C-alpha cells in the first residue's frame, strides 16, 4: 500500500483527513483476519482512530511523538492493576511506515461538560471517588519497568514554558510572571520520589460512562509517563472539576489525602504542575473557568481553578 508522503508533523496534520487511513485500517483488518461491517473515523485525537463496528479500535500513530511505544508499553503494564476498565491490545504492527495497535473497544458514552454540570453533587462525587480509587490503584504498583526520565521531563517543560504558553495565547501578564513563579515554586516538587506510572491525560474525552454514570472505560495512554503522582491530577482539575472546590476535596479524600493535606501547598503544587503539563494551555483553562479569568494574575487563576481551600 502506497502511503502519503509525510516527513513532518505539518505533513501529517495536512493529510490527517485523507481517505488513505480508512484503506489502511481495512488492510490491517484483513491482515489479522478481523471481520467487520463498517469502519468509522473518530476525529477527536491527534492520532488516526478507526472504529470497527462496536468491537475494536484501530489506532495508527502520529510518527512524531512516540505515542505508539508509550501506549503499547503502558497498556501492558496497567493490565489488571486497576479497577477501571482498560482496552486490551489484540494486535500491533506497522503499515506504510506507521505503527498501529488494534485494541478492544470500550463501550459507553462520553461525558460532556454540559452533562457533567447537570449531574447532582452526589453523582459527581461518586464519579470522582471511583476515578480517584482507580488511579490510586494504578499508581500503587512498581513502575520500574516504565522507561521515562521524570526529572529531565520537568527540566525541559520548565525551560520551554514561555514559548509553549506564548504559542497558546497566554497573556503578557502571565508570561512576565512565569519565570519568577517557577523559580519560587519548583522546589515544592519532591526531589527523591519513587516515580509512579501515570496515564498523563485523564479527562472526559478519554473516559466512557454507562447508563448509571459509572466509569466504563479509561483509554488513550499515548501520553503516559512515570513521575510524581500529583501530575495525574492536573488534567482532571483543569478539564473536569475546575472551580468545584468540594468536588475536588472529595477527589483528594478518595485518593487518600488527609484533610490537613488538602491545603494551599497542595494547591500551589497543582498549579505548578498544570503549567508544566505536557498539553498545558493556560488561556483555555482560564476561559473554561470564566471568560473574565483571562485577566487574572497567575495567583488568581490558581485560586479560581483549585478552590478547595
PDB file of C-alpha atoms in Angstrom:
ATOM      1  CA  UNK A   1       0.000   0.000   0.000  1.00  0.00           C
ATOM      2  CA  UNK A   2       1.380   3.385  -1.010  1.00  0.00           C
ATOM      3  CA  UNK A   3       1.268   5.772   1.961  1.00  0.00           C
ATOM      4  CA  UNK A   4       1.060   9.573   1.832  1.00  0.00           C
ATOM      5  CA  UNK A   5       4.376  11.402   1.702  1.00  0.00           C
ATOM      6  CA  UNK A   6       4.750  12.551   5.308  1.00  0.00           C
ATOM      7  CA  UNK A   7       8.085  13.795   6.636  1.00  0.00           C
ATOM      8  CA  UNK A   8       6.997  16.438   9.155  1.00  0.00           C
ATOM      9  CA  UNK A   9       4.310  16.943  11.773  1.00  0.00           C
ATOM     10  CA  UNK A  10       2.782  19.547   9.462  1.00  0.00           C
ATOM     11  CA  UNK A  11       2.551  16.973   6.665  1.00  0.00           C
ATOM     12  CA  UNK A  12       0.761  14.566   8.999  1.00  0.00           C
ATOM     13  CA  UNK A  13      -1.712  17.242  10.088  1.00  0.00           C
ATOM     14  CA  UNK A  14      -2.385  18.232   6.470  1.00  0.00           C
ATOM     15  CA  UNK A  15      -3.046  14.626   5.433  1.00  0.00           C
ATOM     16  CA  UNK A  16      -4.962  13.766   8.622  1.00  0.00           C
ATOM     17  CA  UNK A  17      -8.319  13.562   6.836  1.00  0.00           C
ATOM     18  CA  UNK A  18      -7.151  11.545   3.819  1.00  0.00           C
ATOM     19  CA  UNK A  19      -9.148   8.514   2.664  1.00  0.00           C
ATOM     20  CA  UNK A  20      -5.891   6.561   2.823  1.00  0.00           C
ATOM     21  CA  UNK A  21      -6.358   5.949   6.535  1.00  0.00           C
ATOM     22  CA  UNK A  22      -9.628   4.052   6.056  1.00  0.00           C
ATOM     23  CA  UNK A  23      -7.970   1.905   3.390  1.00  0.00           C
ATOM     24  CA  UNK A  24      -5.075   1.335   5.801  1.00  0.00           C
ATOM     25  CA  UNK A  25      -7.483   0.274   8.555  1.00  0.00           C
ATOM     26  CA  UNK A  26      -9.223  -2.122   6.174  1.00  0.00           C
ATOM     27  CA  UNK A  27      -5.854  -3.605   5.219  1.00  0.00           C
ATOM     28  CA  UNK A  28      -4.968  -4.050   8.897  1.00  0.00           C
ATOM     29  CA  UNK A  29      -8.254  -5.880   9.498  1.00  0.00           C
ATOM     30  CA  UNK A  30      -7.606  -8.225   6.577  1.00  0.00           C
ATOM     31  CA  UNK A  31      -4.053  -8.858   7.775  1.00  0.00           C
ATOM     32  CA  UNK A  32      -5.324 -10.011  11.173  1.00  0.00           C
ATOM     33  CA  UNK A  33      -8.478 -11.751   9.864  1.00  0.00           C
ATOM     34  CA  UNK A  34     -10.774  -9.323  11.687  1.00  0.00           C
ATOM     35  CA  UNK A  35     -14.306  -9.174  10.293  1.00  0.00           C
ATOM     36  CA  UNK A  36     -16.400  -6.009  10.384  1.00  0.00           C
ATOM     37  CA  UNK A  37     -19.431  -4.392   8.773  1.00  0.00           C
ATOM     38  CA  UNK A  38     -18.341  -0.773   8.911  1.00  0.00           C
ATOM     39  CA  UNK A  39     -15.228   1.306   9.571  1.00  0.00           C
ATOM     40  CA  UNK A  40     -15.709   4.797  11.013  1.00  0.00           C
ATOM     41  CA  UNK A  41     -13.156   7.537  11.650  1.00  0.00           C
ATOM     42  CA  UNK A  42     -13.115   9.065  15.134  1.00  0.00           C
ATOM     43  CA  UNK A  43     -11.780  12.602  14.867  1.00  0.00           C
ATOM     44  CA  UNK A  44     -11.094  13.572  18.486  1.00  0.00           C
ATOM     45  CA  UNK A  45      -7.450  12.555  18.553  1.00  0.00           C
ATOM     46  CA  UNK A  46      -4.096  13.651  17.222  1.00  0.00           C
ATOM     47  CA  UNK A  47      -3.653  10.061  16.024  1.00  0.00           C
ATOM     48  CA  UNK A  48      -5.693   8.168  13.426  1.00  0.00           C
ATOM     49  CA  UNK A  49      -8.534   6.351  15.186  1.00  0.00           C
ATOM     50  CA  UNK A  50     -10.808   3.996  13.249  1.00  0.00           C
ATOM     51  CA  UNK A  51     -13.715   2.167  14.899  1.00  0.00           C
ATOM     52  CA  UNK A  52     -14.652  -1.223  13.527  1.00  0.00           C
ATOM     53  CA  UNK A  53     -18.362  -1.556  14.342  1.00  0.00           C
ATOM     54  CA  UNK A  54     -18.564  -1.633  18.151  1.00  0.00           C
ATOM     55  CA  UNK A  55     -15.972  -4.379  18.514  1.00  0.00           C
ATOM     56  CA  UNK A  56     -12.465  -2.988  18.243  1.00  0.00           C
ATOM     57  CA  UNK A  57     -10.368   0.113  17.615  1.00  0.00           C
ATOM     58  CA  UNK A  58      -7.542   0.593  15.138  1.00  0.00           C
ATOM     59  CA  UNK A  59      -5.110   3.306  16.234  1.00  0.00           C
ATOM     60  CA  UNK A  60      -2.490   4.447  13.718  1.00  0.00           C
ATOM     61  CA  UNK A  61       0.002   6.667  15.494  1.00  0.00           C
ATOM     62  CA  UNK A  62       1.393  10.034  14.557  1.00  0.00           C
ATOM     63  CA  UNK A  63       5.071   9.323  13.850  1.00  0.00           C
ATOM     64  CA  UNK A  64       6.407  12.355  15.707  1.00  0.00           C
ATOM     65  CA  UNK A  65       5.536  11.932  19.407  1.00  0.00           C
ATOM     66  CA  UNK A  66       6.497   8.399  20.383  1.00  0.00           C
ATOM     67  CA  UNK A  67       2.883   7.617  21.225  1.00  0.00           C
ATOM     68  CA  UNK A  68       2.960   4.038  19.919  1.00  0.00           C
ATOM     69  CA  UNK A  69       5.589   2.800  22.352  1.00  0.00           C
ATOM     70  CA  UNK A  70       4.128   4.804  25.241  1.00  0.00           C
ATOM     71  CA  UNK A  71       0.639   3.384  24.702  1.00  0.00           C
ATOM     72  CA  UNK A  72       1.708  -0.185  23.997  1.00  0.00           C
ATOM     73  CA  UNK A  73       4.032  -0.426  26.988  1.00  0.00           C
ATOM     74  CA  UNK A  74       1.537   1.343  29.261  1.00  0.00           C
ATOM     75  CA  UNK A  75      -1.375  -0.940  28.429  1.00  0.00           C
ATOM     76  CA  UNK A  76       0.817  -3.962  29.001  1.00  0.00           C
ATOM     77  CA  UNK A  77       1.906  -2.554  32.341  1.00  0.00           C
ATOM     78  CA  UNK A  78      -1.530  -1.372  33.500  1.00  0.00           C
ATOM     79  CA  UNK A  79      -3.413  -4.569  32.715  1.00  0.00           C
ATOM     80  CA  UNK A  80      -5.111  -5.953  35.861  1.00  0.00           C
ATOM     81  CA  UNK A  81      -3.617  -3.184  38.009  1.00  0.00           C
ATOM     82  CA  UNK A  82      -6.755  -1.047  38.383  1.00  0.00           C
ATOM     83  CA  UNK A  83     -10.494  -1.498  38.752  1.00  0.00           C
ATOM     84  CA  UNK A  84     -11.005   0.988  35.892  1.00  0.00           C
ATOM     85  CA  UNK A  85     -11.791  -0.892  32.647  1.00  0.00           C
ATOM     86  CA  UNK A  86      -8.945  -0.540  30.109  1.00  0.00           C
ATOM     87  CA  UNK A  87      -8.558  -1.537  26.455  1.00  0.00           C
ATOM     88  CA  UNK A  88      -6.844  -4.798  25.643  1.00  0.00           C
ATOM     89  CA  UNK A  89      -4.260  -4.961  22.858  1.00  0.00           C
ATOM     90  CA  UNK A  90      -5.262  -7.510  20.222  1.00  0.00           C
ATOM     91  CA  UNK A  91      -2.611  -6.858  17.565  1.00  0.00           C
ATOM     92  CA  UNK A  92       0.246  -4.498  16.781  1.00  0.00           C
ATOM     93  CA  UNK A  93       2.245  -3.794  13.674  1.00  0.00           C
ATOM     94  CA  UNK A  94       3.319  -1.314  11.025  1.00  0.00           C
ATOM     95  CA  UNK A  95       1.686  -0.231   7.791  1.00  0.00           C
ATOM     96  CA  UNK A  96       3.158   2.163   5.250  1.00  0.00           C
ATOM     97  CA  UNK A  97       5.748   3.288   7.784  1.00  0.00           C
ATOM     98  CA  UNK A  98       3.184   3.982  10.532  1.00  0.00           C
ATOM     99  CA  UNK A  99       2.889   1.995  13.762  1.00  0.00           C
ATOM    100  CA  UNK A 100      -0.532   0.785  14.832  1.00  0.00           C
ATOM    101  CA  UNK A 101      -2.393  -1.029  17.582  1.00  0.00           C
ATOM    102  CA  UNK A 102      -5.663  -2.941  17.345  1.00  0.00           C
ATOM    103  CA  UNK A 103      -7.487  -2.823  20.692  1.00  0.00           C
ATOM    104  CA  UNK A 104     -10.803  -3.817  22.167  1.00  0.00           C
ATOM    105  CA  UNK A 105     -13.413  -1.082  22.056  1.00  0.00           C
ATOM    106  CA  UNK A 106     -14.704   0.190  25.393  1.00  0.00           C
ATOM    107  CA  UNK A 107     -18.456   0.629  25.442  1.00  0.00           C
ATOM    108  CA  UNK A 108     -20.308   3.561  26.938  1.00  0.00           C
ATOM    109  CA  UNK A 109     -20.854   7.230  26.222  1.00  0.00           C
ATOM    110  CA  UNK A 110     -18.639  10.249  26.536  1.00  0.00           C
ATOM    111  CA  UNK A 111     -19.483  12.654  29.341  1.00  0.00           C
ATOM    112  CA  UNK A 112     -19.875  16.198  28.044  1.00  0.00           C
ATOM    113  CA  UNK A 113     -19.221  19.244  30.190  1.00  0.00           C
ATOM    114  CA  UNK A 114     -22.903  20.210  29.998  1.00  0.00           C
ATOM    115  CA  UNK A 115     -23.994  16.746  31.132  1.00  0.00           C
ATOM    116  CA  UNK A 116     -21.481  16.815  33.979  1.00  0.00           C
ATOM    117  CA  UNK A 117     -22.782  20.150  35.258  1.00  0.00           C
ATOM    118  CA  UNK A 118     -26.360  18.828  35.197  1.00  0.00           C
ATOM    119  CA  UNK A 119     -25.477  15.916  37.484  1.00  0.00           C
ATOM    120  CA  UNK A 120     -26.352  16.166  41.155  1.00  0.00           C
ATOM    121  CA  UNK A 121     -23.404  16.745  43.530  1.00  0.00           C
ATOM    122  CA  UNK A 122     -23.742  13.221  44.942  1.00  0.00           C
ATOM    123  CA  UNK A 123     -23.467  11.797  41.400  1.00  0.00           C
ATOM    124  CA  UNK A 124     -20.387  13.907  40.664  1.00  0.00           C
ATOM    125  CA  UNK A 125     -18.826  12.816  43.957  1.00  0.00           C
ATOM    126  CA  UNK A 126     -19.492   9.164  43.132  1.00  0.00           C
ATOM    127  CA  UNK A 127     -17.698   9.546  39.790  1.00  0.00           C
ATOM    128  CA  UNK A 128     -14.621  11.335  41.162  1.00  0.00           C
ATOM    129  CA  UNK A 129     -14.441   8.804  44.006  1.00  0.00           C
ATOM    130  CA  UNK A 130     -14.436   5.907  41.539  1.00  0.00           C
ATOM    131  CA  UNK A 131     -11.816   7.686  39.423  1.00  0.00           C
ATOM    132  CA  UNK A 132      -9.577   8.514  42.396  1.00  0.00           C
ATOM    133  CA  UNK A 133      -9.656   4.938  43.698  1.00  0.00           C
ATOM    134  CA  UNK A 134      -8.871   3.519  40.257  1.00  0.00           C
ATOM    135  CA  UNK A 135      -5.945   5.890  39.758  1.00  0.00           C
ATOM    136  CA  UNK A 136      -4.596   5.223  43.254  1.00  0.00           C
ATOM    137  CA  UNK A 137      -4.628   1.509  42.398  1.00  0.00           C
ATOM    138  CA  UNK A 138      -2.760   2.209  39.166  1.00  0.00           C
ATOM    139  CA  UNK A 139      -0.200   4.379  40.970  1.00  0.00           C
ATOM    140  CA  UNK A 140       0.444   1.788  43.681  1.00  0.00           C
ATOM    141  CA  UNK A 141       2.440  -0.648  41.532  1.00  0.00           C
ATOM    142  CA  UNK A 142       6.196  -0.670  40.984  1.00  0.00           C
ATOM    143  CA  UNK A 143       6.807   1.319  37.795  1.00  0.00           C
ATOM    144  CA  UNK A 144      10.437   0.349  37.344  1.00  0.00           C
ATOM    145  CA  UNK A 145       9.630  -1.282  34.006  1.00  0.00           C
ATOM    146  CA  UNK A 146       8.455   2.045  32.542  1.00  0.00           C
ATOM    147  CA  UNK A 147      11.281   3.913  30.801  1.00  0.00           C
ATOM    148  CA  UNK A 148      10.783   7.627  31.435  1.00  0.00           C
ATOM    149  CA  UNK A 149      13.048  10.379  32.809  1.00  0.00           C
ATOM    150  CA  UNK A 150      10.744  12.419  35.084  1.00  0.00           C
ATOM    151  CA  UNK A 151      13.400  14.913  36.217  1.00  0.00           C
ATOM    152  CA  UNK A 152      14.524  15.503  32.641  1.00  0.00           C
ATOM    153  CA  UNK A 153      10.910  15.973  31.591  1.00  0.00           C
ATOM    154  CA  UNK A 154      10.322  18.616  34.280  1.00  0.00           C
ATOM    155  CA  UNK A 155      13.539  20.426  33.394  1.00  0.00           C
ATOM    156  CA  UNK A 156      12.559  20.538  29.715  1.00  0.00           C
ATOM    157  CA  UNK A 157       8.998  21.678  30.475  1.00  0.00           C
ATOM    158  CA  UNK A 158      10.297  24.469  32.698  1.00  0.00           C
ATOM    159  CA  UNK A 159      12.882  25.544  30.103  1.00  0.00           C
ATOM    160  CA  UNK A 160      10.308  25.753  27.287  1.00  0.00           C
ATOM    161  CA  UNK A 161       7.275  27.012  29.236  1.00  0.00           C
ATOM    162  CA  UNK A 162       7.407  30.587  27.912  1.00  0.00           C
ATOM    163  CA  UNK A 163       7.434  29.643  24.239  1.00  0.00           C
ATOM    164  CA  UNK A 164       4.770  26.964  24.724  1.00  0.00           C
ATOM    165  CA  UNK A 165       2.363  29.214  26.633  1.00  0.00           C
ATOM    166  CA  UNK A 166       3.031  32.135  24.287  1.00  0.00           C
ATOM    167  CA  UNK A 167       2.074  29.910  21.329  1.00  0.00           C
ATOM    168  CA  UNK A 168      -1.207  29.131  23.141  1.00  0.00           C
ATOM    169  CA  UNK A 169      -2.083  32.805  23.559  1.00  0.00           C
ATOM    170  CA  UNK A 170      -1.017  33.373  27.173  1.00  0.00           C
ATOM    171  CA  UNK A 171      -1.358  36.968  28.330  1.00  0.00           C
ATOM    172  CA  UNK A 172       1.660  39.257  28.666  1.00  0.00           C
ATOM    173  CA  UNK A 173       0.983  39.394  32.411  1.00  0.00           C
ATOM    174  CA  UNK A 174       1.317  35.619  32.742  1.00  0.00           C
ATOM    175  CA  UNK A 175       4.398  35.422  30.536  1.00  0.00           C
ATOM    176  CA  UNK A 176       6.107  38.119  32.586  1.00  0.00           C
ATOM    177  CA  UNK A 177       5.295  36.356  35.872  1.00  0.00           C
ATOM    178  CA  UNK A 178       6.063  32.770  34.820  1.00  0.00           C
ATOM    179  CA  UNK A 179       9.873  32.816  35.405  1.00  0.00           C
ATOM    180  CA  UNK A 180       9.530  34.061  38.986  1.00  0.00           C
ATOM    181  CA  UNK A 181       6.574  31.726  39.594  1.00  0.00           C
ATOM    182  CA  UNK A 182       8.635  28.718  38.528  1.00  0.00           C
ATOM    183  CA  UNK A 183      11.697  29.827  40.488  1.00  0.00           C
ATOM    184  CA  UNK A 184       9.610  30.206  43.634  1.00  0.00           C
ATOM    185  CA  UNK A 185       7.589  27.004  43.303  1.00  0.00           C
ATOM    186  CA  UNK A 186       9.737  24.365  41.576  1.00  0.00           C
ATOM    187  CA  UNK A 187      11.285  23.484  44.977  1.00  0.00           C
ATOM    188  CA  UNK A 188       7.814  22.270  46.041  1.00  0.00           C
ATOM    189  CA  UNK A 189       8.203  19.197  43.842  1.00  0.00           C
ATOM    190  CA  UNK A 190       9.822  16.276  45.693  1.00  0.00           C
ATOM    191  CA  UNK A 191      13.355  15.501  44.559  1.00  0.00           C
ATOM    192  CA  UNK A 192      13.787  11.929  45.788  1.00  0.00           C
ATOM    193  CA  UNK A 193      10.473  10.373  44.888  1.00  0.00           C
ATOM    194  CA  UNK A 194       9.680   6.842  43.832  1.00  0.00           C
ATOM    195  CA  UNK A 195       8.095   7.638  40.438  1.00  0.00           C
ATOM    196  CA  UNK A 196       4.765   6.004  39.681  1.00  0.00           C
ATOM    197  CA  UNK A 197       3.104   5.102  36.403  1.00  0.00           C
ATOM    198  CA  UNK A 198       0.831   7.902  35.141  1.00  0.00           C
ATOM    199  CA  UNK A 199      -1.851   7.879  32.454  1.00  0.00           C
ATOM    200  CA  UNK A 200      -0.980  11.545  31.965  1.00  0.00           C
ATOM    201  CA  UNK A 201      -4.142  12.844  30.303  1.00  0.00           C
ATOM    202  CA  UNK A 202      -7.263  11.863  32.271  1.00  0.00           C
ATOM    203  CA  UNK A 203     -10.325  13.887  31.235  1.00  0.00           C
ATOM    204  CA  UNK A 204     -13.840  13.380  29.902  1.00  0.00           C
ATOM    205  CA  UNK A 205     -12.598  12.768  26.357  1.00  0.00           C
ATOM    206  CA  UNK A 206     -10.602   9.730  27.488  1.00  0.00           C
ATOM    207  CA  UNK A 207     -13.317   8.235  29.709  1.00  0.00           C
ATOM    208  CA  UNK A 208     -16.529   6.383  28.950  1.00  0.00           C
ATOM    209  CA  UNK A 209     -19.596   6.022  31.174  1.00  0.00           C
ATOM    210  CA  UNK A 210     -22.501   3.597  31.381  1.00  0.00           C
ATOM    211  CA  UNK A 211     -26.163   4.474  31.879  1.00  0.00           C
ATOM    212  CA  UNK A 212     -25.702   4.536  35.680  1.00  0.00           C
ATOM    213  CA  UNK A 213     -22.894   7.111  35.313  1.00  0.00           C
ATOM    214  CA  UNK A 214     -20.280   4.590  36.373  1.00  0.00           C
ATOM    215  CA  UNK A 215     -16.941   4.662  34.586  1.00  0.00           C
ATOM    216  CA  UNK A 216     -16.967   2.024  31.855  1.00  0.00           C
ATOM    217  CA  UNK A 217     -13.558   2.774  30.383  1.00  0.00           C
ATOM    218  CA  UNK A 218     -10.300   4.729  30.541  1.00  0.00           C
ATOM    219  CA  UNK A 219      -8.268   4.795  27.340  1.00  0.00           C
ATOM    220  CA  UNK A 220      -5.714   6.754  25.243  1.00  0.00           C
ATOM    221  CA  UNK A 221      -2.435   6.019  27.016  1.00  0.00           C
ATOM    222  CA  UNK A 222      -0.292   7.685  24.315  1.00  0.00           C
ATOM    223  CA  UNK A 223       0.697  10.477  26.762  1.00  0.00           C
ATOM    224  CA  UNK A 224       1.552   8.123  29.622  1.00  0.00           C
ATOM    225  CA  UNK A 225       4.711   8.632  31.651  1.00  0.00           C
ATOM    226  CA  UNK A 226       6.320   7.968  35.018  1.00  0.00           C
ATOM    227  CA  UNK A 227       6.744  10.522  37.770  1.00  0.00           C
ATOM    228  CA  UNK A 228       5.169  12.387  40.699  1.00  0.00           C
ATOM    229  CA  UNK A 229       1.620  11.119  41.262  1.00  0.00           C
ATOM    230  CA  UNK A 230       0.115  14.623  41.548  1.00  0.00           C
ATOM    231  CA  UNK A 231       0.918  15.290  37.881  1.00  0.00           C
ATOM    232  CA  UNK A 232      -2.011  12.970  37.157  1.00  0.00           C
ATOM    233  CA  UNK A 233      -4.373  15.444  38.814  1.00  0.00           C
ATOM    234  CA  UNK A 234      -3.572  18.410  36.544  1.00  0.00           C
ATOM    235  CA  UNK A 235      -5.784  17.407  33.604  1.00  0.00           C
ATOM    236  CA  UNK A 236      -8.549  16.215  35.940  1.00  0.00           C
ATOM    237  CA  UNK A 237      -8.659  19.517  37.791  1.00  0.00           C
ATOM    238  CA  UNK A 238      -8.490  21.846  34.777  1.00  0.00           C
ATOM    239  CA  UNK A 239     -10.599  19.814  32.328  1.00  0.00           C
ATOM    240  CA  UNK A 240     -13.156  18.074  34.567  1.00  0.00           C
ATOM    241  CA  UNK A 241     -13.638  19.657  38.007  1.00  0.00           C
ATOM    242  CA  UNK A 242     -12.143  23.131  37.694  1.00  0.00           C
ATOM    243  CA  UNK A 243     -13.606  25.611  40.151  1.00  0.00           C
ATOM    244  CA  UNK A 244     -15.567  22.899  42.019  1.00  0.00           C
ATOM    245  CA  UNK A 245     -13.910  23.069  45.419  1.00  0.00           C
ATOM    246  CA  UNK A 246     -15.992  20.493  47.274  1.00  0.00           C
ATOM    247  CA  UNK A 247     -15.837  18.016  44.382  1.00  0.00           C
ATOM    248  CA  UNK A 248     -12.058  18.498  44.293  1.00  0.00           C
ATOM    249  CA  UNK A 249     -11.847  17.837  48.039  1.00  0.00           C
ATOM    250  CA  UNK A 250     -13.905  14.668  47.581  1.00  0.00           C
ATOM    251  CA  UNK A 251     -11.498  13.501  44.882  1.00  0.00           C
ATOM    252  CA  UNK A 252      -8.440  14.040  47.075  1.00  0.00           C
ATOM    253  CA  UNK A 253     -10.088  12.401  50.087  1.00  0.00           C
ATOM    254  CA  UNK A 254     -10.978   9.356  47.987  1.00  0.00           C
ATOM    255  CA  UNK A 255      -7.410   9.171  46.706  1.00  0.00           C
ATOM    256  CA  UNK A 256      -6.160   9.044  50.279  1.00  0.00           C
ATOM    257  CA  UNK A 257      -5.269  12.600  51.315  1.00  0.00           C
ATOM    258  CA  UNK A 258      -5.839  13.673  54.889  1.00  0.00           C
ATOM    259  CA  UNK A 259      -7.955  16.791  55.407  1.00  0.00           C
ATOM    260  CA  UNK A 260      -4.871  18.629  56.655  1.00  0.00           C
ATOM    261  CA  UNK A 261      -3.060  17.823  53.386  1.00  0.00           C
ATOM    262  CA  UNK A 262      -5.735  19.434  51.182  1.00  0.00           C
ATOM    263  CA  UNK A 263      -4.226  22.857  51.677  1.00  0.00           C
ATOM    264  CA  UNK A 264      -2.586  25.845  50.000  1.00  0.00           C
ATOM    265  CA  UNK A 265       0.682  23.956  49.451  1.00  0.00           C
ATOM    266  CA  UNK A 266      -1.167  21.265  47.508  1.00  0.00           C
ATOM    267  CA  UNK A 267      -2.954  23.981  45.548  1.00  0.00           C
ATOM    268  CA  UNK A 268       0.353  25.626  44.636  1.00  0.00           C
ATOM    269  CA  UNK A 269       1.922  22.318  43.552  1.00  0.00           C
ATOM    270  CA  UNK A 270      -1.080  21.555  41.357  1.00  0.00           C
ATOM    271  CA  UNK A 271      -0.908  24.944  39.664  1.00  0.00           C
ATOM    272  CA  UNK A 272       2.805  24.435  39.054  1.00  0.00           C
ATOM    273  CA  UNK A 273       2.160  21.000  37.532  1.00  0.00           C
ATOM    274  CA  UNK A 274      -0.646  22.465  35.425  1.00  0.00           C
ATOM    275  CA  UNK A 275       1.818  24.990  33.994  1.00  0.00           C
ATOM    276  CA  UNK A 276       4.324  22.181  33.297  1.00  0.00           C
ATOM    277  CA  UNK A 277       1.669  19.756  31.987  1.00  0.00           C
ATOM    278  CA  UNK A 278       2.613  18.400  28.551  1.00  0.00           C
ATOM    279  CA  UNK A 279      -0.508  19.814  26.864  1.00  0.00           C
ATOM    280  CA  UNK A 280      -0.825  22.920  29.070  1.00  0.00           C
ATOM    281  CA  UNK A 281      -2.884  25.828  27.757  1.00  0.00           C
ATOM    282  CA  UNK A 282      -3.453  28.426  30.470  1.00  0.00           C
ATOM    283  CA  UNK A 283      -5.617  30.618  28.260  1.00  0.00           C
ATOM    284  CA  UNK A 284      -8.005  27.728  27.535  1.00  0.00           C
ATOM    285  CA  UNK A 285      -8.224  26.841  31.209  1.00  0.00           C
ATOM    286  CA  UNK A 286      -8.993  30.439  32.136  1.00  0.00           C
ATOM    287  CA  UNK A 287     -11.758  30.679  29.531  1.00  0.00           C
ATOM    288  CA  UNK A 288     -13.285  27.414  30.718  1.00  0.00           C
ATOM    289  CA  UNK A 289     -13.348  28.793  34.238  1.00  0.00           C
ATOM    290  CA  UNK A 290     -14.749  32.230  33.360  1.00  0.00           C
ATOM    291  CA  UNK A 291     -14.192  34.481  30.308  1.00  0.00           C
ATOM    292  CA  UNK A 292     -13.037  37.204  32.717  1.00  0.00           C
ATOM    293  CA  UNK A 293     -10.344  34.877  34.079  1.00  0.00           C
ATOM    294  CA  UNK A 294      -8.001  35.732  31.190  1.00  0.00           C
ATOM    295  CA  UNK A 295      -7.433  38.979  33.077  1.00  0.00           C
ATOM    296  CA  UNK A 296      -6.473  37.194  36.305  1.00  0.00           C
ATOM    297  CA  UNK A 297      -2.955  37.055  37.646  1.00  0.00           C
ATOM    298  CA  UNK A 298      -1.409  33.583  37.877  1.00  0.00           C
ATOM    299  CA  UNK A 299      -2.144  33.575  41.606  1.00  0.00           C
ATOM    300  CA  UNK A 300      -5.787  34.487  40.988  1.00  0.00           C
ATOM    301  CA  UNK A 301      -6.083  31.850  38.278  1.00  0.00           C
ATOM    302  CA  UNK A 302      -4.631  29.275  40.677  1.00  0.00           C
ATOM    303  CA  UNK A 303      -7.210  30.106  43.329  1.00  0.00           C
ATOM    304  CA  UNK A 304     -10.016  30.074  40.765  1.00  0.00           C
ATOM    305  CA  UNK A 305      -9.189  26.646  39.311  1.00  0.00           C
ATOM    306  CA  UNK A 306      -8.159  24.968  42.569  1.00  0.00           C
ATOM    307  CA  UNK A 307     -10.616  26.473  45.007  1.00  0.00           C
ATOM    308  CA  UNK A 308     -10.666  23.625  47.517  1.00  0.00           C
ATOM    309  CA  UNK A 309      -9.089  25.863  50.163  1.00  0.00           C
TER     310      UNK A 309
END
